[in-house]
PDB file of C-alpha atoms in Angstrom:
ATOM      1  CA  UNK A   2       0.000   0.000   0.000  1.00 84.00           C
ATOM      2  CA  UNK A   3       2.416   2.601  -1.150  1.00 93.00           C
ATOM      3  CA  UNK A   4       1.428   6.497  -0.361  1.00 96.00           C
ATOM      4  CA  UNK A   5      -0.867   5.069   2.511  1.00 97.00           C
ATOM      5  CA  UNK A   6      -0.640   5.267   6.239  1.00 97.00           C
ATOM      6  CA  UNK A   7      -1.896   3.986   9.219  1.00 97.00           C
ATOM      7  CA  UNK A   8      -3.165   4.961  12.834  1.00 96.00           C
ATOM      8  CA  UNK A   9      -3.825   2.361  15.680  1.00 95.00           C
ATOM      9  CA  UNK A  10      -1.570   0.155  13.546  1.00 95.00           C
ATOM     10  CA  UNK A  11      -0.234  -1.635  16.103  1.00 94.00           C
ATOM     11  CA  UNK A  12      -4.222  -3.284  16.508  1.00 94.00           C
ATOM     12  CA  UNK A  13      -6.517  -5.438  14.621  1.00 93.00           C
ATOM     13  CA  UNK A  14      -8.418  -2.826  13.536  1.00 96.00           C
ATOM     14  CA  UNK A  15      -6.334  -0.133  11.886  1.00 97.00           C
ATOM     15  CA  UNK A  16      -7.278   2.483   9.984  1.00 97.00           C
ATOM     16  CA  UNK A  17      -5.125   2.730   6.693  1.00 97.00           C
ATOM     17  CA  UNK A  18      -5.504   6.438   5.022  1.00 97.00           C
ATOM     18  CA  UNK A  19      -4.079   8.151   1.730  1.00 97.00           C
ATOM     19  CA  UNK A  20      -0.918   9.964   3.216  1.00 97.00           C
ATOM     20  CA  UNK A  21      -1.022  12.481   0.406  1.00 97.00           C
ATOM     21  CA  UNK A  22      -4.751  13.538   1.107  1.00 97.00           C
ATOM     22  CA  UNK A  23      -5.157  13.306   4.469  1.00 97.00           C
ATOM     23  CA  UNK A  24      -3.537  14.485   8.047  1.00 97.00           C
ATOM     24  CA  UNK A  25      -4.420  12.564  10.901  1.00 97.00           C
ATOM     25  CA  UNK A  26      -5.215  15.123  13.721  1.00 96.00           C
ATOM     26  CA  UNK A  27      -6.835  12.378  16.816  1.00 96.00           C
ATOM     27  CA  UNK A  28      -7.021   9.181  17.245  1.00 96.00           C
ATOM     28  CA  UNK A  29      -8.020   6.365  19.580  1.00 96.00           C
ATOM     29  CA  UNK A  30      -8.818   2.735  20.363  1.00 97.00           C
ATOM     30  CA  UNK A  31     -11.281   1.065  22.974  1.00 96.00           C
ATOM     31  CA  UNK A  32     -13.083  -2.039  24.170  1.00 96.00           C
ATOM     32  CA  UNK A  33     -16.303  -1.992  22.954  1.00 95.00           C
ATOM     33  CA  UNK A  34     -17.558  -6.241  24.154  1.00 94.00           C
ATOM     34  CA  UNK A  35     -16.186  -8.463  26.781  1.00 94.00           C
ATOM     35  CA  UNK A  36     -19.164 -10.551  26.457  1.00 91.00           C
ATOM     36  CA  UNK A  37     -17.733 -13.622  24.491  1.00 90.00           C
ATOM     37  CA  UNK A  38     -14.528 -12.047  23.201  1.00 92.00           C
ATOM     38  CA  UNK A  39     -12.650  -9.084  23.988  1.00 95.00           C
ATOM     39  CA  UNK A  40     -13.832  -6.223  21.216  1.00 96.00           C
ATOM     40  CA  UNK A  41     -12.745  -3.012  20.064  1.00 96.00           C
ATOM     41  CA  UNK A  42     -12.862   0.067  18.021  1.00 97.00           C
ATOM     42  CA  UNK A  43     -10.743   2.041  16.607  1.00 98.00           C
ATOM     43  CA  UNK A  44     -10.842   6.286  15.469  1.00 97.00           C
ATOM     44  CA  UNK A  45      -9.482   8.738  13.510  1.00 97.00           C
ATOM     45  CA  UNK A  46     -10.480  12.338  12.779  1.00 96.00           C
ATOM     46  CA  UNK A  47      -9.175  12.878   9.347  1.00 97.00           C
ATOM     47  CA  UNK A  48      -7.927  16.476   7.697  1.00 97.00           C
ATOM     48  CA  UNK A  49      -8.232  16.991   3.680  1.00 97.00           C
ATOM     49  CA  UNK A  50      -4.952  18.314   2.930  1.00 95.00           C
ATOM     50  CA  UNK A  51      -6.782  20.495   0.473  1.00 96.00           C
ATOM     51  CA  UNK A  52      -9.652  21.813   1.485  1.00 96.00           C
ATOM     52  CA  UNK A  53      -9.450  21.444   5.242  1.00 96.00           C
ATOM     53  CA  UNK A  54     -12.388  19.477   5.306  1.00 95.00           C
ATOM     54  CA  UNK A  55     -12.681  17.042   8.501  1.00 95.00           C
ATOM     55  CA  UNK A  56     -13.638  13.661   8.624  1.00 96.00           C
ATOM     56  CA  UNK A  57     -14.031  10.941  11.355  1.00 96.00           C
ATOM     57  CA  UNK A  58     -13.487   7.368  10.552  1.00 97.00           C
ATOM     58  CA  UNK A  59     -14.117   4.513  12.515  1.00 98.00           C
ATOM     59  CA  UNK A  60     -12.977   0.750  12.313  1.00 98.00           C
ATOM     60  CA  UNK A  61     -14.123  -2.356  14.300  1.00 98.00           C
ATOM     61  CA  UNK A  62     -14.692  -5.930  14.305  1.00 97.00           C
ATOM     62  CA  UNK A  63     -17.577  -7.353  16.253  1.00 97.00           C
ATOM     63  CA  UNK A  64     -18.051 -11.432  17.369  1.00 94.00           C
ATOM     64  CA  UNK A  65     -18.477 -14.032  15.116  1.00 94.00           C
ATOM     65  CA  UNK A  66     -20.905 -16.567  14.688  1.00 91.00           C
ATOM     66  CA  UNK A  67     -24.591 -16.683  14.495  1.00 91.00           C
ATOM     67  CA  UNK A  68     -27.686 -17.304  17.044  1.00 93.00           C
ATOM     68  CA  UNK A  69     -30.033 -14.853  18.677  1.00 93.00           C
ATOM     69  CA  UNK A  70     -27.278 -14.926  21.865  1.00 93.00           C
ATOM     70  CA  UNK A  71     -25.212 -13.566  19.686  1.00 94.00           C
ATOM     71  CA  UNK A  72     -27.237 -10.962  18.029  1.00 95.00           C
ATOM     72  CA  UNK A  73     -27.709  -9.564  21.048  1.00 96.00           C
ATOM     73  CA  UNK A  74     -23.956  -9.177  22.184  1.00 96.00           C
ATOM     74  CA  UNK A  75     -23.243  -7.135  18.922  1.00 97.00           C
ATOM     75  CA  UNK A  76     -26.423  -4.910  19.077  1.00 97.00           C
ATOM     76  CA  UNK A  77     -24.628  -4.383  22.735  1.00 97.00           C
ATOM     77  CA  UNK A  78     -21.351  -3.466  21.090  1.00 97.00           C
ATOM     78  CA  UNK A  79     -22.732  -1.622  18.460  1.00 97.00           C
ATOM     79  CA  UNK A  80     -24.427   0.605  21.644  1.00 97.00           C
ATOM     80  CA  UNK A  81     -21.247   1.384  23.263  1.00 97.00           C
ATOM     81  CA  UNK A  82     -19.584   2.083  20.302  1.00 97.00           C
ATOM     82  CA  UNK A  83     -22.279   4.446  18.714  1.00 96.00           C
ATOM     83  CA  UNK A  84     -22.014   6.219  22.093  1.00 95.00           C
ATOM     84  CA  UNK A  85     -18.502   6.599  22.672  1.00 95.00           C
ATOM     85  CA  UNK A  86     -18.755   7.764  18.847  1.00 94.00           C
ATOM     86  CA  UNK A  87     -20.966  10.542  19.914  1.00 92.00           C
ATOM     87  CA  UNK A  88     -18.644  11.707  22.776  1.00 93.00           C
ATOM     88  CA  UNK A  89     -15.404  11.856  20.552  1.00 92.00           C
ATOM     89  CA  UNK A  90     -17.709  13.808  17.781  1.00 87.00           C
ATOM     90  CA  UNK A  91     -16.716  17.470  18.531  1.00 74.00           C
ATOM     91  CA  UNK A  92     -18.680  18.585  15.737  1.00 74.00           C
ATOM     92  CA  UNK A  93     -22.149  16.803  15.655  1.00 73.00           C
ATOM     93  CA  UNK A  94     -21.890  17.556  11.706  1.00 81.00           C
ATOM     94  CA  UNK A  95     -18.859  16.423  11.001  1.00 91.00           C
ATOM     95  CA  UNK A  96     -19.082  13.564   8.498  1.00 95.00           C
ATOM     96  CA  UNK A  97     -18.612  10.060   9.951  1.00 96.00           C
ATOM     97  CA  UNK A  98     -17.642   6.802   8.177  1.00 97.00           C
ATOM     98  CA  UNK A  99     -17.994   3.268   9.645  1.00 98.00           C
ATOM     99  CA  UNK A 100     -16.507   0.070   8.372  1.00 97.00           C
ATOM    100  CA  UNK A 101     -15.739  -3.328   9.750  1.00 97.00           C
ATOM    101  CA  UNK A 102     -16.268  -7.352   9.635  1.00 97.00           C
ATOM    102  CA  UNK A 103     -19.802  -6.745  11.706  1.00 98.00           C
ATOM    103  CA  UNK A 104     -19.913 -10.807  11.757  1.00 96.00           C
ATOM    104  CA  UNK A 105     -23.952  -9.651  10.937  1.00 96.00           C
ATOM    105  CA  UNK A 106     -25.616 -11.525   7.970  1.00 96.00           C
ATOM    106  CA  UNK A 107     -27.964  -9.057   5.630  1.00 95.00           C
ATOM    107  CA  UNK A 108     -30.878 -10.761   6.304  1.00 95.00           C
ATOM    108  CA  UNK A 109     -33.876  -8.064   7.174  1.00 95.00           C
ATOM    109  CA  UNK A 110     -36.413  -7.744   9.548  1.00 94.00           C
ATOM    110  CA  UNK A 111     -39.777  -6.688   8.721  1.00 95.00           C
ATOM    111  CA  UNK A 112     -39.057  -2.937   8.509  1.00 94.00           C
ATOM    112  CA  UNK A 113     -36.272  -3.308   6.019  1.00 94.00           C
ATOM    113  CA  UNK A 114     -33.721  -2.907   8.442  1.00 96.00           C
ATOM    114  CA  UNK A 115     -30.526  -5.232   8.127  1.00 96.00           C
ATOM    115  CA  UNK A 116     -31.083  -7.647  11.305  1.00 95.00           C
ATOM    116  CA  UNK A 117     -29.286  -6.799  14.915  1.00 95.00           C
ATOM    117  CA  UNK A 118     -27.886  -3.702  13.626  1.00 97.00           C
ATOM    118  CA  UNK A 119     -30.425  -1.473  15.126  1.00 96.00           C
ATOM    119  CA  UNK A 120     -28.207   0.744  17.184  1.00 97.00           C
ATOM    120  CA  UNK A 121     -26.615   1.743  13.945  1.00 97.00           C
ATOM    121  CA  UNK A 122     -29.994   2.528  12.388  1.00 97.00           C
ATOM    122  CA  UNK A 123     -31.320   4.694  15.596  1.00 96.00           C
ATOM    123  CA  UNK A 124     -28.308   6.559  15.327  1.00 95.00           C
ATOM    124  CA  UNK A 125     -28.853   8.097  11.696  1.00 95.00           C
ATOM    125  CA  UNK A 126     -26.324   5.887  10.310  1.00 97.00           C
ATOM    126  CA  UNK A 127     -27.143   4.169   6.915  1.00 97.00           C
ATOM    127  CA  UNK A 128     -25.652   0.827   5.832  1.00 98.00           C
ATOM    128  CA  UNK A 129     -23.886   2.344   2.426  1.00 98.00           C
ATOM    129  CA  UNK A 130     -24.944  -0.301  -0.079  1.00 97.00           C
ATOM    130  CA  UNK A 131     -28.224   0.706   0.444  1.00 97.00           C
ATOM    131  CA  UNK A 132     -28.053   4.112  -0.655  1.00 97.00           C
ATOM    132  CA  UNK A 133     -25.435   4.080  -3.366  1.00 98.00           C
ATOM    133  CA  UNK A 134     -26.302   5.536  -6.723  1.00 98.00           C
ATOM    134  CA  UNK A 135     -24.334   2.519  -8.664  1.00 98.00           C
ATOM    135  CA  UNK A 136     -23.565  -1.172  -7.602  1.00 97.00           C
ATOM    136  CA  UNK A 137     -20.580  -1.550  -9.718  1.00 97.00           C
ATOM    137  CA  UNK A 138     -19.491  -5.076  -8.424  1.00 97.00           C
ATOM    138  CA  UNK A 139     -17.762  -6.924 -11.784  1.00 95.00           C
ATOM    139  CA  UNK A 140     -19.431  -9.931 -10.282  1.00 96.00           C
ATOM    140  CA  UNK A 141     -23.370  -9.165  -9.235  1.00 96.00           C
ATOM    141  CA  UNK A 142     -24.554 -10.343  -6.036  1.00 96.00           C
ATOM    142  CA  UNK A 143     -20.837 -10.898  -4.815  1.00 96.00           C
ATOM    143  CA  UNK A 144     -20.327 -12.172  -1.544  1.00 97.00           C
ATOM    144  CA  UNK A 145     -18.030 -10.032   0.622  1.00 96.00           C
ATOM    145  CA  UNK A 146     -17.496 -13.290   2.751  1.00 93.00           C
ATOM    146  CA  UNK A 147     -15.961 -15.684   0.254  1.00 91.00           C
ATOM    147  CA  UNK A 148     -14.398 -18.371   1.801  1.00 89.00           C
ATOM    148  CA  UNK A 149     -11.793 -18.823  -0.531  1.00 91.00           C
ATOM    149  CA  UNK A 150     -14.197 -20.972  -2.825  1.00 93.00           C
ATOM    150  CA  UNK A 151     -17.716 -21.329  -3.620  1.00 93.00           C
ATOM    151  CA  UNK A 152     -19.706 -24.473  -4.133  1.00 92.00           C
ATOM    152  CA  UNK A 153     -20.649 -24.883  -7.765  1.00 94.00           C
ATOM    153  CA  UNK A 154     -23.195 -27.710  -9.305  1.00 92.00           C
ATOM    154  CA  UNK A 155     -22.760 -29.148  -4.912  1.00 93.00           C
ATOM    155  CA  UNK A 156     -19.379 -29.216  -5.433  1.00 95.00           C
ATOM    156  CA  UNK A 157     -16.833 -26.925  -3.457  1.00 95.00           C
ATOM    157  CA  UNK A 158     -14.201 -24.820  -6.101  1.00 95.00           C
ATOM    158  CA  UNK A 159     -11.552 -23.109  -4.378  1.00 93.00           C
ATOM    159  CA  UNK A 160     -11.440 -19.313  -6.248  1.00 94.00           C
ATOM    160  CA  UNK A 161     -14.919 -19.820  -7.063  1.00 95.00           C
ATOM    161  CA  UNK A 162     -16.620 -16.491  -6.537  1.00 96.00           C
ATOM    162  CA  UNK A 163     -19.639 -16.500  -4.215  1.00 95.00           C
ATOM    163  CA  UNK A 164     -22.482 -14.606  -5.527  1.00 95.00           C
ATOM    164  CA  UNK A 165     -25.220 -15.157  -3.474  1.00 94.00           C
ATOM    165  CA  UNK A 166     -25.283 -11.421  -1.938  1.00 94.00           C
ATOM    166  CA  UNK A 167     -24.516 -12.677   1.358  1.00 94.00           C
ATOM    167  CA  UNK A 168     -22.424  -9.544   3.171  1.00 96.00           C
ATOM    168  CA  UNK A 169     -20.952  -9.406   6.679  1.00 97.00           C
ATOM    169  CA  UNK A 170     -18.750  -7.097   6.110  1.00 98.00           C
ATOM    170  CA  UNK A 171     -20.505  -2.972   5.966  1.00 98.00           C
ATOM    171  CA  UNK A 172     -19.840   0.453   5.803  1.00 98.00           C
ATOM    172  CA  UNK A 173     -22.203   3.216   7.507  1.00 98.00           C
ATOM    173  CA  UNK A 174     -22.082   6.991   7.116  1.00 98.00           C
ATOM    174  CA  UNK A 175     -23.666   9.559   8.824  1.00 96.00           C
ATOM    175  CA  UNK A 176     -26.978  10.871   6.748  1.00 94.00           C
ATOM    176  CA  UNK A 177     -24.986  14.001   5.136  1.00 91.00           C
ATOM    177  CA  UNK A 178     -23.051  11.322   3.389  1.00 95.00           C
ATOM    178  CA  UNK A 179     -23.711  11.015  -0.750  1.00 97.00           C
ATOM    179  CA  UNK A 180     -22.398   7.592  -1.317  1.00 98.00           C
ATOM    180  CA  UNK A 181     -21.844   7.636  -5.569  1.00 98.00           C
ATOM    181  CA  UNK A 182     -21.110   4.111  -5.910  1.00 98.00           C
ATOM    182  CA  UNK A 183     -20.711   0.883  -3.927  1.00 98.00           C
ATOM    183  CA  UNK A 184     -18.976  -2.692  -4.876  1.00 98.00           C
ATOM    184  CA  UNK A 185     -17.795  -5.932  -3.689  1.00 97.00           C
ATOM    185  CA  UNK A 186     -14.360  -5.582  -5.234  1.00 95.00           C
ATOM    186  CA  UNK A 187     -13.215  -9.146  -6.974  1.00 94.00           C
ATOM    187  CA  UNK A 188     -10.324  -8.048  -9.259  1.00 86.00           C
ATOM    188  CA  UNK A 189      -8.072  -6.629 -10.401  1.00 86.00           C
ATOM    189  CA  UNK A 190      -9.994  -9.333 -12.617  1.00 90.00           C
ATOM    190  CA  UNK A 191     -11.887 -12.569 -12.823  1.00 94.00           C
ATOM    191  CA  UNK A 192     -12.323 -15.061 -14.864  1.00 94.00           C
ATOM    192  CA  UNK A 193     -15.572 -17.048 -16.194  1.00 95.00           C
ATOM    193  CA  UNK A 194     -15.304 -21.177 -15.776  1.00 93.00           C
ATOM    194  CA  UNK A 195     -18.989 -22.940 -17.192  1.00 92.00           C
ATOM    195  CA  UNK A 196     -20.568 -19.710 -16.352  1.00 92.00           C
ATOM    196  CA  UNK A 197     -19.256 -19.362 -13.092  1.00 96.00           C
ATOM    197  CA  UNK A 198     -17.223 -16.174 -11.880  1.00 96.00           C
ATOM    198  CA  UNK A 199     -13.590 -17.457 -10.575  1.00 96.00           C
ATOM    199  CA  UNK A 200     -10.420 -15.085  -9.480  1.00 94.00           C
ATOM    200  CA  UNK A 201      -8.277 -14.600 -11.514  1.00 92.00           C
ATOM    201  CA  UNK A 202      -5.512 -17.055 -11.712  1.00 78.00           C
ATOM    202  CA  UNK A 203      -3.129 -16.427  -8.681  1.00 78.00           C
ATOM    203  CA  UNK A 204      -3.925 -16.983  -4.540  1.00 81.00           C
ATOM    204  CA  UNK A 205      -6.725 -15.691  -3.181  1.00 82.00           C
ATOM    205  CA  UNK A 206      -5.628 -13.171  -0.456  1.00 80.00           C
ATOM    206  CA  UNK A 207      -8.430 -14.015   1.944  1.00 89.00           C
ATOM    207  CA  UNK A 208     -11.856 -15.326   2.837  1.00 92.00           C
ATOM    208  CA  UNK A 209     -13.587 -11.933   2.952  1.00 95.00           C
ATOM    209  CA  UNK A 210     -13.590  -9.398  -0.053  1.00 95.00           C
ATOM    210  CA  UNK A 211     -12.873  -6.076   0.318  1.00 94.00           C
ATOM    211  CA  UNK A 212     -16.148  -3.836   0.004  1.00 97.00           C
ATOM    212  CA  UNK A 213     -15.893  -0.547  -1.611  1.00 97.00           C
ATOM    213  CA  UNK A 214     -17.705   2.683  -1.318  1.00 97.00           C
ATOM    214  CA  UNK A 215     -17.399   6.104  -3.058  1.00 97.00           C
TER     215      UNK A 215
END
């Protein structure tokens, strides 16, 4: 990642930022979930280098697995973290950004809402993809948890591209956020096999894919 930087770098959860765009004035790191496992998020407040505009970014990377127990611990993270948030937000209009692995499946409760992410949603926070102008995934319906493989005709392919739309993995922003485009990203390029999407040839660098917003 040449020209890019990092704060809290020395965590799990850094926050990686364009060196030549941005100045990193604050930053900080805290638990957010002791529950099942220890959990944290990280900050940054985030200077344009051009036009002074300010930006806060957040990072974090809640417990994994699935069951209503669950749920329930990361709706209790996502609490503390929206608060703490709202104390380090000088600024109540200063733009904020939130990423992560939220470990939360898409599926959606009756009101539309992605399930067990309703602190995020009582906040004034909106899940990106859902308010993008574009979805410019190469591969529609892309899975941002992969797996390394996907199972094709019952039969598991490693750098098979999962394209089920199942997504774990989210970024928010504050309501005065215009998000032009969203994407799964796949590349630098893929490759068809029968029909089905693959990665290109080479290792596949993990079992999540990297989700992109503009």
């Amino acid at each position: 990642l040449d020209g890019y930087r990092a704060v809290q770098a020395d965590t799990n959860i850094p926050i990686v930022y364009r060196a030549a765009a941005f100045e990193p004035l604050a930053s900080g790191i805290r638990v957010i979930s002791t529950q099942r496992h220890v959990r944290y998020g990280t900050w940054c407040r985030l200077r344009h280098s051009t036009t002074g505009d300010q930006i806060l970014v957040a990072n974090t990377h809640l417990d994994p697995h699935q069951g209503e127990d669950v749920v329930r611990v990361r709706e209790a993270s996502l609490t503390t973290l929206v608060a703490w948030l709202a104390t380090i937000n000088e600024d109540p209009n200063l733009p904020l950004v939130l990423c992560g692995d939220f470990n939360s499946p898409n599926d959606r409760d009756p009101d539309g809402h992605i399930h067990g992410m309703a602190p995020l949603y009582e906040s004034g926070l909106r899940n990106s993809a859902d308010t993008a102008a574009a979805i410019t995934s190469a591969v529609p319906g892309a899975a941002t948890l992969n797996g390394m493989g996907a199972a094709v005709d019952g039969i598991w392919r490693y750098g098979a591209i999962r394209h089920d739309a199942r997504m774990i993995d989210y970024i928010w922003v504050s309501p005065d956020v215009e998000v032009r485009a969203w994407q799964v990203i796949t590349g630098p390029s893929i490759r068809t096999i029968g029909g089905q999407p693959y990665f290109a040839a080479g290792p596949v660098p993990s079992d999540h894919c990297p989700v992109l917003a503009e």
